[in-house]
Amino acid sequence: MIVRIAGVGGYVPPIVVTNERLVKAIPGWTPERIEEKTGIRERRHVWEFDEATGRAIVPEVVADPGPSAQMAERALRDALAQAGLQPCDLDGILMTTCTPDQVSFSHDAMILHKRLGLRPEAFAVMHDDGCGGAMFHLATARELILGGQRRTIAVIGANAFAAHLDREVYAGRLPHNGKDLGSFLSWYLFGDGAGAIILQGESGSGPSGILGSYAANEHLDLVIRRGGGGMYPPGRSLVTDTAFYVDGQLVASCFAPYLKKAIDGALARSELGLGDIGRFYLHQANKRVLERFIAEVGIPAEKVPMHMERYGNMVSAGTLVLLAEDLRDGHVKLGSGEPILMAALGAGAQYAAHVIRL
């Protein structure tokens, strides 16, 4: 059996937020320093915000689906349309997000299941994951299909960071491992968006399919968020404990070795070499970090599309949106057999890579 990509979809919200606007709401760095350090000039938000108060402008009524599930639904419907499939053809949904509409009971995935009218026996699971989540669970979906019990599975990554914008929360600092982390950095890095990819199993062999996958975990505090859970129960955590704190130095030092480990592992299982790959879809964490990585590894820059200067870091959605854009713009084509590589590293840490013939 082969597992191929049947369709890919992406969605980014329409509100453009420049560095200049964002620093008025969440002070910390200058707009010029944000671009110098990250390569990001703007990102997209699902909700507007008040520059004077530094808070998201929350709609009077936020009903299901909330911002995360709304974006995920748009991306998934886009992927289904490209695949020529109906929702009833799906055997399951694996959704990954760290900004869910509701935190319990796989809420966002279950809402998608209901709104799209999936069959009752089609599973819907939401995972609390960071930037590596979609690539990590792509490996899970592939293994489920190869196991023979499921044929068509959608993997979705969604990030609705703008719903959490609050200057009071993100003015905090966190002493951690001998460092003083400022939470304001999260706002400069992250943008909203959703991506979806549909995998489908087919008997026999063919020109298309996933040739090799590698997925692994480490325990690294790349991003810290306290508040909630048994270690930080209600009444004991401070309001600033609900912020996302990014350890930028640790991310920068871990990005290259772990992403290279994932890429090397996937290539070894595919029996292809780095030079055989036509296009690389790598996690859009930070443009400067990614530029250094591809130079060190020896990947030609023209083979590595990037969009974080426009969208920021869309967490697990970024690589999926990148591939969806490339398919839309005709840079690659499903069914062509062209070998591509997708890879990501995220909080936790989870990291994974896949060598795929389109």
mmCIF file of C-alpha atoms in Angstrom:
data_model
loop_
_atom_site.group_PDB
_atom_site.id
_atom_site.type_symbol
_atom_site.label_atom_id
_atom_site.label_comp_id
_atom_site.label_asym_id
_atom_site.label_seq_id
_atom_site.Cartn_x
_atom_site.Cartn_y
_atom_site.Cartn_z
ATOM 1 C CA MET A 1 0.000 0.000 0.000
ATOM 2 C CA ILE A 2 1.081 3.564 -0.632
ATOM 3 C CA VAL A 3 -0.057 6.644 1.302
ATOM 4 C CA ARG A 4 -0.368 9.703 -0.906
ATOM 5 C CA ILE A 5 -1.398 13.325 -0.486
ATOM 6 C CA ALA A 6 -4.937 13.677 -1.823
ATOM 7 C CA GLY A 7 -5.409 17.391 -1.106
ATOM 8 C CA VAL A 8 -3.963 20.352 0.769
ATOM 9 C CA GLY A 9 -5.721 23.502 1.960
ATOM 10 C CA GLY A 10 -4.769 26.673 3.773
ATOM 11 C CA TYR A 11 -6.394 29.740 5.254
ATOM 12 C CA VAL A 12 -4.969 32.987 6.628
ATOM 13 C CA PRO A 13 -7.277 35.670 8.051
ATOM 14 C CA PRO A 14 -7.554 39.063 6.334
ATOM 15 C CA ILE A 15 -6.368 41.410 9.111
ATOM 16 C CA VAL A 16 -2.777 42.484 8.392
ATOM 17 C CA VAL A 17 -0.774 43.509 11.475
ATOM 18 C CA THR A 18 2.531 45.277 10.865
ATOM 19 C CA ASN A 19 5.417 45.468 13.302
ATOM 20 C CA GLU A 20 4.702 49.180 13.722
ATOM 21 C CA ARG A 21 1.137 48.508 14.885
ATOM 22 C CA LEU A 22 2.021 45.633 17.140
ATOM 23 C CA VAL A 23 4.704 47.414 19.176
ATOM 24 C CA LYS A 24 2.151 50.096 20.074
ATOM 25 C CA ALA A 25 0.003 47.425 21.696
ATOM 26 C CA ILE A 26 2.790 45.244 23.130
ATOM 27 C CA PRO A 27 5.987 47.273 23.738
ATOM 28 C CA GLY A 28 9.356 45.534 23.876
ATOM 29 C CA TRP A 29 11.353 45.765 20.667
ATOM 30 C CA THR A 30 11.310 48.341 17.909
ATOM 31 C CA PRO A 31 9.753 47.411 14.532
ATOM 32 C CA GLU A 32 13.230 47.467 12.998
ATOM 33 C CA ARG A 33 14.618 45.047 15.579
ATOM 34 C CA ILE A 34 11.752 42.614 15.029
ATOM 35 C CA GLU A 35 12.544 42.451 11.325
ATOM 36 C CA GLU A 36 16.295 42.315 11.936
ATOM 37 C CA LYS A 37 16.053 39.414 14.404
ATOM 38 C CA THR A 38 13.176 37.428 12.848
ATOM 39 C CA GLY A 39 12.695 38.569 9.242
ATOM 40 C CA ILE A 40 9.016 39.168 10.050
ATOM 41 C CA ARG A 41 7.421 42.399 8.797
ATOM 42 C CA GLU A 42 3.761 41.553 9.377
ATOM 43 C CA ARG A 43 1.435 38.767 10.396
ATOM 44 C CA ARG A 44 -2.296 38.023 10.135
ATOM 45 C CA HIS A 45 -4.822 38.201 12.967
ATOM 46 C CA VAL A 46 -8.251 36.662 13.142
ATOM 47 C CA TRP A 47 -9.471 39.500 15.417
ATOM 48 C CA GLU A 48 -8.609 43.195 15.581
ATOM 49 C CA PHE A 49 -7.040 44.811 18.639
ATOM 50 C CA ASP A 50 -6.943 48.186 20.368
ATOM 51 C CA GLU A 51 -3.466 49.714 20.151
ATOM 52 C CA ALA A 52 -4.155 51.987 23.146
ATOM 53 C CA THR A 53 -5.214 49.237 25.567
ATOM 54 C CA GLY A 54 -3.210 46.405 24.047
ATOM 55 C CA ARG A 55 -6.162 44.046 24.046
ATOM 56 C CA ALA A 56 -7.989 41.993 21.462
ATOM 57 C CA ILE A 57 -11.353 43.381 20.392
ATOM 58 C CA VAL A 58 -13.485 40.385 21.305
ATOM 59 C CA PRO A 59 -16.859 40.047 19.537
ATOM 60 C CA GLU A 60 -19.875 40.418 21.834
ATOM 61 C CA VAL A 61 -20.835 36.821 21.138
ATOM 62 C CA VAL A 62 -18.232 34.159 20.360
ATOM 63 C CA ALA A 63 -20.217 31.080 19.406
ATOM 64 C CA ASP A 64 -19.129 27.745 18.000
ATOM 65 C CA PRO A 65 -17.178 27.516 15.848
ATOM 66 C CA GLY A 66 -14.701 29.894 17.478
ATOM 67 C CA PRO A 67 -11.684 31.387 15.698
ATOM 68 C CA SER A 68 -9.547 28.237 15.738
ATOM 69 C CA ALA A 69 -12.250 25.923 14.395
ATOM 70 C CA GLN A 70 -13.438 28.518 11.872
ATOM 71 C CA MET A 71 -10.009 28.720 10.262
ATOM 72 C CA ALA A 72 -9.531 24.958 10.462
ATOM 73 C CA GLU A 73 -12.865 24.403 8.719
ATOM 74 C CA ARG A 74 -11.924 26.739 5.857
ATOM 75 C CA ALA A 75 -8.603 24.979 5.368
ATOM 76 C CA LEU A 76 -10.155 21.523 5.514
ATOM 77 C CA ARG A 77 -12.924 22.366 3.046
ATOM 78 C CA ASP A 78 -10.235 23.745 0.735
ATOM 79 C CA ALA A 79 -8.284 20.472 0.989
ATOM 80 C CA LEU A 80 -11.411 18.368 0.396
ATOM 81 C CA ALA A 81 -12.261 20.380 -2.718
ATOM 82 C CA GLN A 82 -8.768 19.900 -4.125
ATOM 83 C CA ALA A 83 -8.950 16.171 -3.405
ATOM 84 C CA GLY A 84 -12.413 15.835 -4.980
ATOM 85 C CA LEU A 85 -13.667 14.290 -1.740
ATOM 86 C CA GLN A 86 -16.737 14.759 0.438
ATOM 87 C CA PRO A 87 -16.560 15.022 4.246
ATOM 88 C CA CYS A 88 -18.223 11.612 4.512
ATOM 89 C CA ASP A 89 -15.141 10.134 2.791
ATOM 90 C CA LEU A 90 -12.949 11.001 5.777
ATOM 91 C CA ASP A 91 -12.164 8.235 8.250
ATOM 92 C CA GLY A 92 -10.782 10.653 10.812
ATOM 93 C CA ILE A 93 -9.451 14.083 11.759
ATOM 94 C CA LEU A 94 -6.212 14.707 13.650
ATOM 95 C CA MET A 95 -6.141 18.365 14.670
ATOM 96 C CA THR A 96 -3.249 20.088 16.404
ATOM 97 C CA THR A 97 -3.385 23.510 18.080
ATOM 98 C CA CYS A 98 -2.076 25.303 21.165
ATOM 99 C CA THR A 99 -4.812 27.967 20.998
ATOM 100 C CA PRO A 100 -8.058 25.950 20.978
ATOM 101 C CA ASP A 101 -11.504 27.510 21.202
ATOM 102 C CA GLN A 102 -12.130 25.276 24.212
ATOM 103 C CA VAL A 103 -9.393 23.311 25.933
ATOM 104 C CA SER A 104 -11.147 20.052 26.821
ATOM 105 C CA PHE A 105 -12.652 16.979 25.164
ATOM 106 C CA SER A 106 -11.092 17.485 21.691
ATOM 107 C CA HIS A 107 -13.557 20.347 21.317
ATOM 108 C CA ASP A 108 -12.344 21.963 18.090
ATOM 109 C CA ALA A 109 -11.979 18.646 16.253
ATOM 110 C CA MET A 110 -15.401 17.530 17.439
ATOM 111 C CA ILE A 111 -16.965 20.772 16.203
ATOM 112 C CA LEU A 112 -15.414 20.157 12.775
ATOM 113 C CA HIS A 113 -16.780 16.614 12.844
ATOM 114 C CA LYS A 114 -20.271 17.950 13.516
ATOM 115 C CA ARG A 115 -20.188 20.875 11.075
ATOM 116 C CA LEU A 116 -18.848 18.820 8.182
ATOM 117 C CA GLY A 117 -21.164 15.896 8.880
ATOM 118 C CA LEU A 118 -18.552 13.182 9.205
ATOM 119 C CA ARG A 119 -19.679 9.607 9.785
ATOM 120 C CA PRO A 120 -20.071 8.744 13.502
ATOM 121 C CA GLU A 121 -17.294 6.144 13.293
ATOM 122 C CA ALA A 122 -14.837 8.684 11.862
ATOM 123 C CA PHE A 123 -12.627 9.782 14.752
ATOM 124 C CA ALA A 124 -12.001 13.428 15.692
ATOM 125 C CA VAL A 125 -9.049 14.096 17.994
ATOM 126 C CA MET A 126 -7.471 17.399 19.041
ATOM 127 C CA HIS A 127 -3.866 17.449 20.242
ATOM 128 C CA ASP A 128 -2.297 20.217 22.324
ATOM 129 C CA ASP A 129 0.877 20.686 20.310
ATOM 130 C CA GLY A 130 3.174 23.428 19.090
ATOM 131 C CA CYS A 131 4.988 24.050 15.827
ATOM 132 C CA GLY A 132 5.950 20.418 15.220
ATOM 133 C CA GLY A 133 2.428 19.067 15.728
ATOM 134 C CA ALA A 134 1.152 18.763 12.155
ATOM 135 C CA MET A 135 4.317 17.095 10.841
ATOM 136 C CA PHE A 136 4.456 14.784 13.868
ATOM 137 C CA HIS A 137 0.837 13.662 13.439
ATOM 138 C CA LEU A 138 1.287 13.272 9.707
ATOM 139 C CA ALA A 139 3.443 10.299 10.702
ATOM 140 C CA THR A 140 0.664 9.071 13.005
ATOM 141 C CA ALA A 141 -1.925 9.329 10.216
ATOM 142 C CA ARG A 142 0.331 7.472 7.806
ATOM 143 C CA GLU A 143 0.819 4.637 10.290
ATOM 144 C CA LEU A 144 -2.937 4.369 10.891
ATOM 145 C CA ILE A 145 -3.546 4.076 7.153
ATOM 146 C CA LEU A 146 -0.759 1.531 6.652
ATOM 147 C CA GLY A 147 -2.323 -0.469 9.499
ATOM 148 C CA GLY A 148 -5.269 -1.082 7.201
ATOM 149 C CA GLN A 149 -8.050 0.144 9.478
ATOM 150 C CA ARG A 150 -8.414 3.636 7.958
ATOM 151 C CA ARG A 151 -8.049 4.846 4.390
ATOM 152 C CA THR A 152 -8.503 8.651 4.396
ATOM 153 C CA ILE A 153 -7.357 10.924 7.242
ATOM 154 C CA ALA A 154 -7.107 14.720 7.505
ATOM 155 C CA VAL A 155 -4.332 16.339 9.544
ATOM 156 C CA ILE A 156 -5.042 19.959 10.518
ATOM 157 C CA GLY A 157 -2.899 22.618 12.149
ATOM 158 C CA ALA A 158 -4.562 25.808 13.425
ATOM 159 C CA ASN A 159 -3.383 28.815 15.409
ATOM 160 C CA ALA A 160 -5.678 31.580 16.679
ATOM 161 C CA PHE A 161 -3.161 33.563 18.708
ATOM 162 C CA ALA A 162 -4.905 36.929 18.268
ATOM 163 C CA ALA A 163 -7.755 35.873 20.555
ATOM 164 C CA HIS A 164 -5.269 35.966 23.472
ATOM 165 C CA LEU A 165 -3.841 39.453 22.916
ATOM 166 C CA ASP A 166 -3.662 41.248 26.264
ATOM 167 C CA ARG A 167 -0.932 43.703 27.277
ATOM 168 C CA GLU A 168 -1.381 42.976 30.990
ATOM 169 C CA VAL A 169 -0.832 39.263 30.484
ATOM 170 C CA TYR A 170 2.113 39.704 28.111
ATOM 171 C CA ALA A 171 3.937 42.299 30.204
ATOM 172 C CA GLY A 172 5.211 39.524 32.461
ATOM 173 C CA ARG A 173 8.677 38.037 32.750
ATOM 174 C CA LEU A 174 9.690 34.510 33.702
ATOM 175 C CA PRO A 175 12.976 33.477 35.348
ATOM 176 C CA HIS A 176 13.748 30.109 33.741
ATOM 177 C CA ASN A 177 16.961 28.073 33.576
ATOM 178 C CA GLY A 178 19.051 31.098 34.482
ATOM 179 C CA LYS A 179 17.354 33.338 31.913
ATOM 180 C CA ASP A 180 14.884 36.179 32.185
ATOM 181 C CA LEU A 181 12.285 35.517 29.488
ATOM 182 C CA GLY A 182 9.946 38.265 28.317
ATOM 183 C CA SER A 183 6.575 37.083 27.043
ATOM 184 C CA PHE A 184 6.189 40.019 24.619
ATOM 185 C CA LEU A 185 8.363 38.119 22.107
ATOM 186 C CA SER A 186 5.484 35.690 21.474
ATOM 187 C CA TRP A 187 3.460 38.457 19.866
ATOM 188 C CA TYR A 188 6.195 39.427 17.489
ATOM 189 C CA LEU A 189 6.668 35.856 16.273
ATOM 190 C CA PHE A 190 3.234 34.304 15.982
ATOM 191 C CA GLY A 191 0.490 34.841 13.428
ATOM 192 C CA ASP A 192 -2.897 33.225 12.874
ATOM 193 C CA GLY A 193 -3.783 30.690 10.221
ATOM 194 C CA ALA A 194 -4.782 27.100 9.506
ATOM 195 C CA GLY A 195 -3.657 24.385 7.137
ATOM 196 C CA ALA A 196 -5.049 20.952 6.293
ATOM 197 C CA ILE A 197 -3.622 17.964 4.448
ATOM 198 C CA ILE A 198 -5.522 14.827 3.495
ATOM 199 C CA LEU A 199 -3.714 11.496 3.292
ATOM 200 C CA GLN A 200 -5.245 8.569 1.431
ATOM 201 C CA GLY A 201 -4.138 4.964 1.176
ATOM 202 C CA GLU A 202 -4.121 3.081 -2.110
ATOM 203 C CA SER A 203 -3.317 -0.549 -2.825
ATOM 204 C CA GLY A 204 -0.344 -1.388 -4.985
ATOM 205 C CA SER A 205 2.326 1.108 -5.966
ATOM 206 C CA GLY A 206 2.436 4.277 -7.995
ATOM 207 C CA PRO A 207 4.411 7.406 -8.795
ATOM 208 C CA SER A 208 3.089 9.298 -5.753
ATOM 209 C CA GLY A 209 3.219 8.658 -2.012
ATOM 210 C CA ILE A 210 5.129 9.162 1.241
ATOM 211 C CA LEU A 211 8.509 7.505 0.740
ATOM 212 C CA GLY A 212 9.944 7.968 4.212
ATOM 213 C CA SER A 213 8.967 9.510 7.554
ATOM 214 C CA TYR A 214 10.820 10.232 10.765
ATOM 215 C CA ALA A 215 9.146 11.521 13.953
ATOM 216 C CA ALA A 216 10.591 11.880 17.443
ATOM 217 C CA ASN A 217 10.216 13.646 20.802
ATOM 218 C CA GLU A 218 12.572 15.317 23.246
ATOM 219 C CA HIS A 219 11.785 17.167 26.467
ATOM 220 C CA LEU A 220 12.874 20.756 25.912
ATOM 221 C CA ASP A 221 11.303 23.938 27.266
ATOM 222 C CA LEU A 222 11.373 25.808 23.959
ATOM 223 C CA VAL A 223 8.083 27.486 24.878
ATOM 224 C CA ILE A 224 6.652 27.688 28.390
ATOM 225 C CA ARG A 225 3.052 28.355 29.311
ATOM 226 C CA ARG A 226 1.970 28.040 32.921
ATOM 227 C CA GLY A 227 -1.588 28.175 34.177
ATOM 228 C CA GLY A 228 -4.072 25.321 34.252
ATOM 229 C CA GLY A 229 -3.324 21.687 34.938
ATOM 230 C CA GLY A 230 -2.522 19.936 38.185
ATOM 231 C CA MET A 231 0.801 21.750 38.663
ATOM 232 C CA TYR A 232 -0.808 25.196 38.358
ATOM 233 C CA PRO A 233 -4.399 24.847 39.571
ATOM 234 C CA PRO A 234 -6.887 27.771 39.724
ATOM 235 C CA GLY A 235 -6.213 30.219 42.519
ATOM 236 C CA ARG A 236 -2.521 29.433 42.648
ATOM 237 C CA SER A 237 -1.277 30.773 39.294
ATOM 238 C CA LEU A 238 -0.711 34.430 38.450
ATOM 239 C CA VAL A 239 -2.374 36.075 35.451
ATOM 240 C CA THR A 240 1.001 36.261 33.677
ATOM 241 C CA ASP A 241 1.289 32.480 33.936
ATOM 242 C CA THR A 242 -1.139 32.166 31.028
ATOM 243 C CA ALA A 243 1.301 33.827 28.617
ATOM 244 C CA PHE A 244 3.455 31.949 26.113
ATOM 245 C CA TYR A 245 7.160 32.466 26.905
ATOM 246 C CA VAL A 246 9.544 31.659 24.057
ATOM 247 C CA ASP A 247 13.143 30.803 24.898
ATOM 248 C CA GLY A 248 14.565 32.307 21.716
ATOM 249 C CA GLN A 249 18.163 31.317 22.436
ATOM 250 C CA LEU A 250 17.221 27.683 23.030
ATOM 251 C CA VAL A 251 15.061 27.587 19.890
ATOM 252 C CA ALA A 252 17.928 28.990 17.816
ATOM 253 C CA SER A 253 20.414 26.449 19.195
ATOM 254 C CA CYS A 254 18.081 23.450 18.795
ATOM 255 C CA PHE A 255 16.564 24.259 15.409
ATOM 256 C CA ALA A 256 19.434 23.053 13.235
ATOM 257 C CA PRO A 257 20.450 19.805 14.992
ATOM 258 C CA TYR A 258 16.933 18.471 15.518
ATOM 259 C CA LEU A 259 15.573 19.509 12.124
ATOM 260 C CA LYS A 260 18.629 17.947 10.463
ATOM 261 C CA LYS A 261 18.112 14.758 12.470
ATOM 262 C CA ALA A 262 14.519 14.552 11.241
ATOM 263 C CA ILE A 263 15.485 15.297 7.630
ATOM 264 C CA ASP A 264 18.326 12.771 7.640
ATOM 265 C CA GLY A 265 16.030 10.134 9.141
ATOM 266 C CA ALA A 266 13.303 10.655 6.540
ATOM 267 C CA LEU A 267 15.805 10.666 3.667
ATOM 268 C CA ALA A 268 17.416 7.440 4.897
ATOM 269 C CA ARG A 269 14.027 5.706 4.953
ATOM 270 C CA SER A 270 13.175 7.022 1.502
ATOM 271 C CA GLU A 271 16.474 5.998 -0.109
ATOM 272 C CA LEU A 272 16.719 9.465 -1.675
ATOM 273 C CA GLY A 273 19.442 12.033 -1.111
ATOM 274 C CA LEU A 274 19.223 15.727 -0.319
ATOM 275 C CA GLY A 275 20.009 16.593 -3.927
ATOM 276 C CA ASP A 276 17.037 14.565 -5.198
ATOM 277 C CA ILE A 277 14.492 16.812 -3.462
ATOM 278 C CA GLY A 278 12.806 19.412 -5.659
ATOM 279 C CA ARG A 279 11.214 21.539 -2.952
ATOM 280 C CA PHE A 280 11.641 21.871 0.838
ATOM 281 C CA TYR A 281 8.731 22.922 3.057
ATOM 282 C CA LEU A 282 10.399 23.732 6.365
ATOM 283 C CA HIS A 283 8.884 25.159 9.529
ATOM 284 C CA GLN A 284 8.531 28.936 9.248
ATOM 285 C CA ALA A 285 9.831 29.694 12.732
ATOM 286 C CA ASN A 286 12.158 32.603 12.124
ATOM 287 C CA LYS A 287 13.515 33.663 8.745
ATOM 288 C CA ARG A 288 17.021 34.355 10.039
ATOM 289 C CA VAL A 289 17.260 30.961 11.771
ATOM 290 C CA LEU A 290 15.934 29.176 8.678
ATOM 291 C CA GLU A 291 18.317 31.031 6.352
ATOM 292 C CA ARG A 292 21.278 29.980 8.507
ATOM 293 C CA PHE A 293 20.052 26.390 8.577
ATOM 294 C CA ILE A 294 19.706 25.927 4.819
ATOM 295 C CA ALA A 295 23.113 27.518 4.287
ATOM 296 C CA GLU A 296 24.730 25.143 6.807
ATOM 297 C CA VAL A 297 23.025 22.051 5.371
ATOM 298 C CA GLY A 298 23.649 23.064 1.773
ATOM 299 C CA ILE A 299 20.072 23.361 0.514
ATOM 300 C CA PRO A 300 19.741 25.790 -2.422
ATOM 301 C CA ALA A 301 17.721 28.823 -1.313
ATOM 302 C CA GLU A 302 15.553 28.690 -4.449
ATOM 303 C CA LYS A 303 14.236 25.305 -3.319
ATOM 304 C CA VAL A 304 13.011 26.643 0.044
ATOM 305 C CA PRO A 305 9.861 28.793 -0.167
ATOM 306 C CA MET A 306 9.255 31.133 2.780
ATOM 307 C CA HIS A 307 6.339 33.282 3.837
ATOM 308 C CA MET A 308 7.021 34.234 7.461
ATOM 309 C CA GLU A 309 7.867 37.802 6.459
ATOM 310 C CA ARG A 310 4.139 38.153 5.582
ATOM 311 C CA TYR A 311 2.485 35.708 7.981
ATOM 312 C CA GLY A 312 4.870 35.319 10.910
ATOM 313 C CA ASN A 313 5.163 31.929 12.583
ATOM 314 C CA MET A 314 1.785 30.183 12.156
ATOM 315 C CA VAL A 315 2.896 27.341 14.435
ATOM 316 C CA SER A 316 1.914 23.942 12.967
ATOM 317 C CA ALA A 317 -0.149 25.541 10.185
ATOM 318 C CA GLY A 318 2.819 27.202 8.474
ATOM 319 C CA THR A 319 4.259 24.278 6.475
ATOM 320 C CA LEU A 320 0.781 23.185 5.349
ATOM 321 C CA VAL A 321 -0.182 26.695 4.199
ATOM 322 C CA LEU A 322 3.150 26.946 2.385
ATOM 323 C CA LEU A 323 2.474 23.758 0.405
ATOM 324 C CA ALA A 324 -1.127 24.825 -0.285
ATOM 325 C CA GLU A 325 0.139 28.128 -1.723
ATOM 326 C CA ASP A 326 2.730 26.387 -3.892
ATOM 327 C CA LEU A 327 0.067 24.032 -5.286
ATOM 328 C CA ARG A 328 -2.271 26.946 -5.949
ATOM 329 C CA ASP A 329 0.433 28.970 -7.698
ATOM 330 C CA GLY A 330 1.590 26.038 -9.839
ATOM 331 C CA HIS A 331 5.097 25.655 -8.403
ATOM 332 C CA VAL A 332 4.329 21.986 -7.698
ATOM 333 C CA LYS A 333 1.514 19.648 -8.737
ATOM 334 C CA LEU A 334 -0.176 16.660 -7.128
ATOM 335 C CA GLY A 335 0.298 13.541 -9.206
ATOM 336 C CA SER A 336 3.542 14.813 -10.730
ATOM 337 C CA GLY A 337 5.738 12.439 -8.747
ATOM 338 C CA GLU A 338 8.091 15.302 -7.851
ATOM 339 C CA PRO A 339 9.910 14.561 -4.574
ATOM 340 C CA ILE A 340 9.453 17.140 -1.829
ATOM 341 C CA LEU A 341 10.435 17.230 1.818
ATOM 342 C CA MET A 342 8.413 18.629 4.725
ATOM 343 C CA ALA A 343 9.890 19.112 8.204
ATOM 344 C CA ALA A 344 9.173 20.955 11.438
ATOM 345 C CA LEU A 345 10.365 21.302 15.026
ATOM 346 C CA GLY A 346 8.206 22.628 17.847
ATOM 347 C CA ALA A 347 7.633 23.065 21.553
ATOM 348 C CA GLY A 348 7.860 19.986 23.639
ATOM 349 C CA ALA A 349 9.964 19.205 21.639
ATOM 350 C CA GLN A 350 8.382 17.316 18.749
ATOM 351 C CA TYR A 351 10.104 17.106 15.400
ATOM 352 C CA ALA A 352 9.370 15.222 12.210
ATOM 353 C CA ALA A 353 10.117 15.097 8.493
ATOM 354 C CA HIS A 354 8.584 13.411 5.464
ATOM 355 C CA VAL A 355 9.897 12.678 1.978
ATOM 356 C CA ILE A 356 6.937 12.646 -0.387
ATOM 357 C CA ARG A 357 6.401 12.148 -4.086
ATOM 358 C CA LEU A 358 3.517 14.447 -5.015
#
